[in-house]
XYZ file of C-alpha atoms in Angstrom:
492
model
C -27.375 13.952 19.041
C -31.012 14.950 19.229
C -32.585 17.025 16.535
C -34.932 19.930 17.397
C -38.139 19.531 18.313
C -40.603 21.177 14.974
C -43.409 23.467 16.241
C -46.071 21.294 15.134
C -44.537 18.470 14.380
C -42.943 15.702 16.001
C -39.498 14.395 14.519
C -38.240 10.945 14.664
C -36.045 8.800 13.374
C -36.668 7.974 9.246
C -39.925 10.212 9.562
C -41.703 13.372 10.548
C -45.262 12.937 11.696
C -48.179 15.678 11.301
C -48.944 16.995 15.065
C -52.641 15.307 14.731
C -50.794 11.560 13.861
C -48.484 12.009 16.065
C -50.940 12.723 19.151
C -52.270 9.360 18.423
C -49.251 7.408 18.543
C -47.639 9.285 21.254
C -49.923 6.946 24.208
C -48.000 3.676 22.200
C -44.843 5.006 22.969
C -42.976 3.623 26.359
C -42.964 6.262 28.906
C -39.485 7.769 28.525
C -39.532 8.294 25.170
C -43.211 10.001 25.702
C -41.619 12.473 28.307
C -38.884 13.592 25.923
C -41.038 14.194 23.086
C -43.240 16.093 25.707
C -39.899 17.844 26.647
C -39.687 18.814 22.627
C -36.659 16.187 22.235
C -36.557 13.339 19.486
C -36.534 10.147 19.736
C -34.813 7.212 17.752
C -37.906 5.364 17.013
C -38.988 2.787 14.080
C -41.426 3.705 11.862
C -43.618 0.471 10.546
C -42.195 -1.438 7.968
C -38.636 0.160 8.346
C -37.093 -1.162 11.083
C -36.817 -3.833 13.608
C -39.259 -3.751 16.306
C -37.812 -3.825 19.624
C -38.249 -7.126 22.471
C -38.846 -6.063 26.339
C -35.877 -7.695 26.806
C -33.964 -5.043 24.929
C -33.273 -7.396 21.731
C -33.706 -6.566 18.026
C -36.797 -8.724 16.132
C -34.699 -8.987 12.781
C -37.768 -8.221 9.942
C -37.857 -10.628 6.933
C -37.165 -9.678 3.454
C -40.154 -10.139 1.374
C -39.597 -11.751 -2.033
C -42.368 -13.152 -4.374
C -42.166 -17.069 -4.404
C -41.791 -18.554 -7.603
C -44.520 -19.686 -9.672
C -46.874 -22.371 -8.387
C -47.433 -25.482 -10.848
C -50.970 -24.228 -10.494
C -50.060 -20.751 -12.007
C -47.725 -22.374 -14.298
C -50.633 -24.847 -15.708
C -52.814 -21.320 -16.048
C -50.142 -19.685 -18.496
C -49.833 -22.677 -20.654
C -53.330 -22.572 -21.760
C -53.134 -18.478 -22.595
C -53.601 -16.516 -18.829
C -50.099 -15.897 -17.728
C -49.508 -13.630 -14.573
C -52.674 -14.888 -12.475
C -51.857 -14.674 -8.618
C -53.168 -16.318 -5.297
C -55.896 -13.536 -3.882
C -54.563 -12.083 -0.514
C -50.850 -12.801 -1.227
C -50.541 -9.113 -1.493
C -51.053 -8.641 2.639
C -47.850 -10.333 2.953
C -45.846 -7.789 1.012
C -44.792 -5.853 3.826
C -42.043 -7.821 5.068
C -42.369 -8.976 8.907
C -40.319 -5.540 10.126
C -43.146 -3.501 11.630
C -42.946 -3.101 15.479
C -46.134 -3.338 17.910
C -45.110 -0.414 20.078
C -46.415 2.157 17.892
C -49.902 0.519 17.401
C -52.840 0.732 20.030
C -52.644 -1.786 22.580
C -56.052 -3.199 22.143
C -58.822 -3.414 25.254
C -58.879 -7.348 25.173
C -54.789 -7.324 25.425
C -54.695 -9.943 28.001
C -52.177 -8.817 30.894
C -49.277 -11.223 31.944
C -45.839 -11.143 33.405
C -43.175 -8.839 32.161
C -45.491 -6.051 31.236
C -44.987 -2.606 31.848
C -47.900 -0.133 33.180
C -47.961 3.518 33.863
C -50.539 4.547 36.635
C -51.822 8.479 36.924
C -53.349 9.761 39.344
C -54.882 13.138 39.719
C -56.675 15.395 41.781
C -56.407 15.402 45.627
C -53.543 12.913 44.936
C -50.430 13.177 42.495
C -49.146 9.594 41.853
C -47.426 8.550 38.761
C -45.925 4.845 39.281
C -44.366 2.585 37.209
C -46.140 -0.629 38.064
C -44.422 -4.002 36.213
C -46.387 -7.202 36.349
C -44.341 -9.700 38.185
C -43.912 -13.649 37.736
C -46.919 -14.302 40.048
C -49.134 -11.899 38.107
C -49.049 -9.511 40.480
C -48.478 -5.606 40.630
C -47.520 -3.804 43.669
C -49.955 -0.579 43.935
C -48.845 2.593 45.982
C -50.389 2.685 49.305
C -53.381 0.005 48.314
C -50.375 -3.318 47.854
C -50.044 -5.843 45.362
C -53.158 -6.623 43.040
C -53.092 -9.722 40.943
C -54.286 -8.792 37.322
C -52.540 -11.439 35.254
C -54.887 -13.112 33.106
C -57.015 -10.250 33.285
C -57.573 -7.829 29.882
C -56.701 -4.499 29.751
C -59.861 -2.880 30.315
C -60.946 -5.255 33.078
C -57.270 -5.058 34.487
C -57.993 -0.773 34.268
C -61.234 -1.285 36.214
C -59.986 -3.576 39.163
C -56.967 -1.455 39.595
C -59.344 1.619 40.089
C -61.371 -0.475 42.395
C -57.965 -0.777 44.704
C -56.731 2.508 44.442
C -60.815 3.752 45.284
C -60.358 2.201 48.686
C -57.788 4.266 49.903
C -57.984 7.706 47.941
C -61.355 9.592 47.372
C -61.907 12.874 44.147
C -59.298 11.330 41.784
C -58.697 10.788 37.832
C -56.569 7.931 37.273
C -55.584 6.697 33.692
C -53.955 3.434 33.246
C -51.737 2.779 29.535
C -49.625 0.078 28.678
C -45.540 1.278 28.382
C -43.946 -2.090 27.671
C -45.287 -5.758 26.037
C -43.387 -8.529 27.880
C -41.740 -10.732 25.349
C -43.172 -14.242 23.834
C -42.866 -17.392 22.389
C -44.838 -18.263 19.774
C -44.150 -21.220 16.947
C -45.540 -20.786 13.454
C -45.568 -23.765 11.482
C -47.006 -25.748 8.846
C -47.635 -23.987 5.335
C -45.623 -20.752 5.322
C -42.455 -20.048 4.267
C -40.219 -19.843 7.139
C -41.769 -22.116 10.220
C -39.936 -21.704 13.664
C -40.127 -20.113 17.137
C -40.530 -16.271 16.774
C -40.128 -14.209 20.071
C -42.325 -11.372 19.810
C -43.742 -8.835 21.604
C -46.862 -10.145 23.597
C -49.269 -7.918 21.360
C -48.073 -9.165 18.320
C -51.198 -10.822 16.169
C -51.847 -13.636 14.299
C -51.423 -12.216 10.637
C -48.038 -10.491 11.731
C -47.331 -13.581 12.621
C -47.552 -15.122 9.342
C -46.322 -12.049 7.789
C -43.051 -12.374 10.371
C -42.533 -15.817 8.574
C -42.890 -14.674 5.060
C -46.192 -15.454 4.738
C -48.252 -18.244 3.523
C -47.320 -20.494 0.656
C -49.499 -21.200 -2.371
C -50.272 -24.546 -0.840
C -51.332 -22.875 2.398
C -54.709 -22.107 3.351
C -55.905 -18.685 3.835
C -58.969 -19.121 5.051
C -58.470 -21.381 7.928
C -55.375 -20.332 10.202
C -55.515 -21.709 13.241
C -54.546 -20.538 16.899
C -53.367 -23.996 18.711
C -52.995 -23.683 22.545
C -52.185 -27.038 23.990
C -53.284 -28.841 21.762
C -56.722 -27.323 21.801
C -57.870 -24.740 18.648
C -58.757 -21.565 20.201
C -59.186 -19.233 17.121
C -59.268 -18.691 14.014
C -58.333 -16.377 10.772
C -60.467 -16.329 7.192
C -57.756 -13.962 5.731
C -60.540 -12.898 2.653
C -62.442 -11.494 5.771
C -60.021 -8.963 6.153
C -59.474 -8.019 2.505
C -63.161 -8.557 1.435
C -65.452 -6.928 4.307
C -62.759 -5.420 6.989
C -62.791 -7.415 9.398
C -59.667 -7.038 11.257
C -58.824 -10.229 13.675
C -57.949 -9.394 17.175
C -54.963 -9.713 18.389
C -54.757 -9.340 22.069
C -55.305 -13.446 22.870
C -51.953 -14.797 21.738
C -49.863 -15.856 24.896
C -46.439 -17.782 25.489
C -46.257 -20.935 23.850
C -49.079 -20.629 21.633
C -49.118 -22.329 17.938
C -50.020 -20.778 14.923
C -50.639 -23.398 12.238
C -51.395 -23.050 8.563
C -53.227 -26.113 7.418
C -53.003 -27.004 3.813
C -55.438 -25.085 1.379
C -58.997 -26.615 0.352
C -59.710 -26.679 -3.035
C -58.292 -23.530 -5.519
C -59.816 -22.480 -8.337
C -58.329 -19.621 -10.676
C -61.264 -17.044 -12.760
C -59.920 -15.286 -15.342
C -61.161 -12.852 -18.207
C -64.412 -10.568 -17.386
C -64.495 -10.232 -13.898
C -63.423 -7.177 -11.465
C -60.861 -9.443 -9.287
C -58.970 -11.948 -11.911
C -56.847 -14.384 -9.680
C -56.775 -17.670 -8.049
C -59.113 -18.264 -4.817
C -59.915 -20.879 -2.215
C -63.254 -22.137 -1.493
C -65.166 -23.184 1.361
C -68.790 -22.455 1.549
C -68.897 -21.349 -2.403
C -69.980 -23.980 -4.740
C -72.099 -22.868 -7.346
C -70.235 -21.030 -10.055
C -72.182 -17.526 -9.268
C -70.576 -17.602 -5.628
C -67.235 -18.567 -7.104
C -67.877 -15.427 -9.524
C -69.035 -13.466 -6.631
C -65.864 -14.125 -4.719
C -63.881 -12.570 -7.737
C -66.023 -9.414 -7.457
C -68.773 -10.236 -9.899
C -68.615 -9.949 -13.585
C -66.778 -6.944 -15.098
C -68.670 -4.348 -17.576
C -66.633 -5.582 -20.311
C -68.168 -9.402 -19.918
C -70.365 -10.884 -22.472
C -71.488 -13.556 -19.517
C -72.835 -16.943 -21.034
C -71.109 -19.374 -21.558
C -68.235 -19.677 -19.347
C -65.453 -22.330 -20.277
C -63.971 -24.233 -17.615
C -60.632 -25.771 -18.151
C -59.965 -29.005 -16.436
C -57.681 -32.203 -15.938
C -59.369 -34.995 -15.985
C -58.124 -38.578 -13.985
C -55.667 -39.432 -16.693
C -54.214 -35.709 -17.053
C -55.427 -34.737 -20.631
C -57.023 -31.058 -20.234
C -60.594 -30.896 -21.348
C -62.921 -28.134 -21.613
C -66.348 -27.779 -20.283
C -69.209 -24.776 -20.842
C -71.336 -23.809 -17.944
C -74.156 -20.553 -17.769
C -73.026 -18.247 -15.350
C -76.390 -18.270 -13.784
C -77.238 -21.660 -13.836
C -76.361 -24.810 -11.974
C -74.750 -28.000 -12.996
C -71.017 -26.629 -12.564
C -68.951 -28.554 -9.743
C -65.614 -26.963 -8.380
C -62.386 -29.534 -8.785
C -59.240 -28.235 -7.213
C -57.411 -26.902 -10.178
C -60.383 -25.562 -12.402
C -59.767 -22.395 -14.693
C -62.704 -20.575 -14.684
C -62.805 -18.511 -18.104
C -65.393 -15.502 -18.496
C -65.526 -14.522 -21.839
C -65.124 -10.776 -23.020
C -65.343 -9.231 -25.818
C -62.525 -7.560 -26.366
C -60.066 -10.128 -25.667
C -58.915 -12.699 -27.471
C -60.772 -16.082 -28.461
C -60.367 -18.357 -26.172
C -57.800 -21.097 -27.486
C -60.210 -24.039 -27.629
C -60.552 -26.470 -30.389
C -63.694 -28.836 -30.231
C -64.827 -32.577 -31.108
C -68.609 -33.578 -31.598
C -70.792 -36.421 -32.437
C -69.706 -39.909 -31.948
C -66.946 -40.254 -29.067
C -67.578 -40.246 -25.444
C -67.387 -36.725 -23.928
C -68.333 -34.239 -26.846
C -67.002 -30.344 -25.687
C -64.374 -27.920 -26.051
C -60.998 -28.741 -25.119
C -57.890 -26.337 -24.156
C -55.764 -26.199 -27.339
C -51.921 -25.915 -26.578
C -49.389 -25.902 -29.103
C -48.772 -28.851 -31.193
C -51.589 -30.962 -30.566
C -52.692 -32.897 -33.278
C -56.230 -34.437 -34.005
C -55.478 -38.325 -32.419
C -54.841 -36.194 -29.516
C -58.470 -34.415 -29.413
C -60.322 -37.845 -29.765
C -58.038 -39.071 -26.968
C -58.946 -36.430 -25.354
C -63.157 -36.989 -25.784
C -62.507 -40.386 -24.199
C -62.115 -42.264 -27.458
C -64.717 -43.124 -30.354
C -68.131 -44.854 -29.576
C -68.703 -48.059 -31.251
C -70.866 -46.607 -34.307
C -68.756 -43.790 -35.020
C -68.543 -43.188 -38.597
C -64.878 -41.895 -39.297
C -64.887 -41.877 -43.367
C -67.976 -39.390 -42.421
C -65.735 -37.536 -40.240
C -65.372 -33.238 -41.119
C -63.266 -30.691 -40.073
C -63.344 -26.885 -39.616
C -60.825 -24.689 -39.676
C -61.501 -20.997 -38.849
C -58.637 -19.611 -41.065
C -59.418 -22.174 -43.911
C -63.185 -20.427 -43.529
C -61.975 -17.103 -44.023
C -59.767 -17.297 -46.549
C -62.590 -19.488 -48.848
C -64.949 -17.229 -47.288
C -62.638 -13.851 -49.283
C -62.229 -15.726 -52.422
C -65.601 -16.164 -52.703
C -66.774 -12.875 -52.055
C -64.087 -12.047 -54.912
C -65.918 -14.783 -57.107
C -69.226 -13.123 -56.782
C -67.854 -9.826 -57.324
C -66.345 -10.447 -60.449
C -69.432 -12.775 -61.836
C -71.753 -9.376 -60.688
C -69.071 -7.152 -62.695
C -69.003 -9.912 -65.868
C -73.106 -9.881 -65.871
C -73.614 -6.259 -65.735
C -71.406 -5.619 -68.778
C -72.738 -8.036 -70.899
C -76.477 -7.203 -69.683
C -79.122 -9.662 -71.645
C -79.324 -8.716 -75.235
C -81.650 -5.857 -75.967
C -84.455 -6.507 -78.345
C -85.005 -9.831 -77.405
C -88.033 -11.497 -76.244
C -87.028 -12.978 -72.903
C -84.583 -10.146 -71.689
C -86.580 -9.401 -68.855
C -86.739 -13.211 -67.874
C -82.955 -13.124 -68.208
C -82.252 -9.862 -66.178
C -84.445 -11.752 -63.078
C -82.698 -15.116 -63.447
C -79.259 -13.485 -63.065
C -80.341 -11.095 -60.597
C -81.284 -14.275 -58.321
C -78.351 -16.092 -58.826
C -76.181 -12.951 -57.523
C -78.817 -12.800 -54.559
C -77.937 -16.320 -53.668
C -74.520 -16.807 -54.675
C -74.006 -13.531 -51.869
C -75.768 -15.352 -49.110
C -73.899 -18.330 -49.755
C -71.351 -18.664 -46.438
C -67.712 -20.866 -46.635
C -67.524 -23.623 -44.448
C -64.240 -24.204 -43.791
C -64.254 -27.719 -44.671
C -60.976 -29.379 -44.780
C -60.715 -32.877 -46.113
C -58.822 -35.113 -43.378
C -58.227 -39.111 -42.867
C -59.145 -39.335 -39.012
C -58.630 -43.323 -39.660
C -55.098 -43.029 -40.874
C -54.442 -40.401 -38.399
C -55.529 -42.276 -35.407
C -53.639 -45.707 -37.065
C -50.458 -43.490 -37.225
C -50.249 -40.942 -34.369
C -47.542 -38.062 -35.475
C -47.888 -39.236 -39.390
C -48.774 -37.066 -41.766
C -52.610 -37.432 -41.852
C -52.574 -36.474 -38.043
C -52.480 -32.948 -38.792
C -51.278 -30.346 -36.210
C -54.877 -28.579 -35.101
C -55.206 -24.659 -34.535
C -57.287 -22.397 -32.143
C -61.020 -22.805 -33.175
C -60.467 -26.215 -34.867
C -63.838 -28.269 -34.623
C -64.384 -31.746 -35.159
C -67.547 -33.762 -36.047
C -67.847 -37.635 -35.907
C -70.842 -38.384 -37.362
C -72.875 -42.175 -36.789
C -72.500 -44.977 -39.246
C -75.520 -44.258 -42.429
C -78.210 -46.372 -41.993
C -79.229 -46.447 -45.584
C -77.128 -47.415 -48.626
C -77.078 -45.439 -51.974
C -77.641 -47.698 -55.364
C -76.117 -45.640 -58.198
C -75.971 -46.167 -62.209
């Protein structure tokens, strides 16, 4: 049973529009259902997103649940080295689910007419027509008192005029307004990388990004800036998603016809920035290539970066991650498919490097993950060069610094304490002398800084991977290989 009509306010089904929305949807809705909401009665209609959207030939589109896929290896490669969460940019659009039904959106003025759609014609003035005209399998609609007009092929607007044109022949002082009432139903396959490929009938309005929204959108190994519109056999358009999210720019959607292909190539390469910028998340590339466009693309740096450098974690050929530091500003940096693109800030945590330096074959910073030991950094650096020095070798430890670091500062503080109670004795001649001398040694023992030296055997440890002399490294580890002396020291 219908409810009452709201003074107002129109009432439908799951929804109650404000007069001024509903005004604009009401030339969307097919002509019945306009006169009884002229005539103050509801109407059973779907509201986007909520229910099935309605075929001309009477048939429910069934909408598709939305779930989030599970984790990409690329996403699952970006928590293991500290930046769990990150997601592919524009994923979000396809949220919605597929259930949202074209006949409550604007039929655009490029809609290109065809057979099986359903047109209202008013006329007013010195004539009072109001004909349903249907489009018929010859493309042709049969016009009251002016006979059939073909306008298949024809869009909306231009379909509008040349109607007019007919009608202008045999009436004189008329309006006439022309709206669309029902889409004819299509065929259309989606296919390639999204998550449920087939043949989806639609309604002839239906665009490309529904589309792909329809079949549960694109997958993470999907492109999203090159969808294509395939019409035998022959690419007729295209959709950059990022347009849409980025500057706006919504794609039409009035060319898709029967039989028409939408295919979703693979992606290019994908890159994932992290830390100090305004849009954290993994994105594909096309034109960007310098590491300021790439930054760009994730909204530019974020107030809380510190900028230079940023570290770029990266698999190399044999699959061991290494680490690379590029200026922000500056050139030099090359995008591989699979880069993590750290920006540092300075309120998050270090970034869980450890480092190797001097004499093996790529010196840098390397992604630390848990339980790597130090044969694995220099496997990492490509190996040693052929004068590396390894009895030379040190390491540095950033906890081993700050603990020798505190007990040093205790040292000094107690030898200050110690010197001041004792004081040089009074009376005698070089007191003065004595009060300087100690008063330098405080002023360098107080500048001295800890190290954090830690005594290793990089031989043994590379002879006998896993033993006890290859020692399990920690965040902020470094590593320095020095060259084999040149000069030999005669002692005794």
């Amino acid at each position: 049973m219908s409810e009452p009509h709201e003074q107002g306010r129109i009432r439908m089904k799951h929804a109650i529009l404000p007069l001024a929305a509903a005004l604009v949807a009401l030339g969307a809705f097919p002509g019945e259902e306009r006169e009884r909401i002229s005539a103050g009665q509801a109407v059973e209609a779907a509201v986007a997103g909520e229910a099935p959207a309605r075929l001309a030939d009477g048939r429910m589109q069934q909408p598709i649940h939305w779930e989030p896929p599970p984790p990409s290896r690329f996403q699952q490669f970006i928590a293991s080295i500290g930046y769990p969460g990150v997601q592919y940019y524009g994923m979000v659009i396809f949220e919605g689910g597929g259930g949202f039904s074209h006949y409550y959106r604007p039929v655009p003025a490029d809609y290109l007419i065809g057979p099986g759609d359903e047109m209202m014609l008013r006329m007013w003035g010195k004539v009072d027509v109001r004909e349903v005209l249907i489009v018929d399998p010859e493309g042709r609609v049969d016009l009251p008192h002016a006979g059939p007009l073909i306008i298949a092929g024809k869009r909306l607007s231009d379909a509008k005029k040349a109607i007019a044109n007919a009608m202008s022949r045999v009436f004189t002082d008329f309006r006439m307004d022309v709206t669309i009432t029902r889409l004819r139903t299509i065929e259309v396959i989606v296919t390639g990388e999204v998550r449920q490929p087939g043949l989806y009938r639609v309604g002839s309005g239906t665009g490309i990004l529904q589309l792909l929204t329809m079949a549960g959108g694109v997958l993470p190994t999907g492109t999203m800036r090159d969808v294509q519109l395939l019409r035998g056999g022959q690419r007729i358009a295209g959709l950059d998603v990022y347009d849409l999210l980025m500057k706006g720019i919504e794609p039409s959607s009035g060319g898709i016809i029967d039989s028409d292909i939408v295919f979703v190539p693979q992606a290019g390469v994908q890159v994932a920035v992290v830390g100090g910028v305004k849009r954290p998340a993994i994105y594909e590339l096309t034109a960007e290539k310098s590491l300021r466009e790439i930054i760009a693309l994730a909204g530019g740096l974020d107030f809380t970066s510190t900028g230079n450098p940023a570290v770029v974690h990266r698999l190399d050929d044999t699959g061991r991650l290494q680490g690379l530091e590029f200026p922000v500003d500056g050139g030099g940096y090359k995008p591989v498919h699979g880069d993590v693109v750290v920006i540092p800030e300075p309120f998050s945590a270090p970034a869980r490097v450890v480092k190797i330096g001097g004499e093996v074959e790529r010196p840098g910073s390397y992604p630390f993950v848990d339980g790597m030991r130090l044969s694995e950094l220099v496997r990492q650096a490509k190996g040693l060069r052929s004068n590396a020095y390894l009895r030379g070798a040190e390491f540095f430890r950033a906890s081993v610094k700050a603990l020798q670091q505190e007990r040093l500062d205790e040292a000094v503080r107690m030898l200050e304490l110690r010197m001041t109670a004792e004081g040089p004795e009074i009376g005698s001649p070089d007191a003065a002398v004595q009060l300087q001398y100690r008063r330098e040694l405080l002023s360098r023992l107080k500048n001295v800084r800890a190290s954090g030296r830690v005594s290793i055997d990089l031989a043994g440890a590379l002879e006998r991977s896993g033993s006890a002399a290859d020692i399990t490294l920690e965040p902020g580890d470094t590593l320095v290989i020095p060259l084999v002396p040149s000069t030999v020291a005669v002692v005794g």
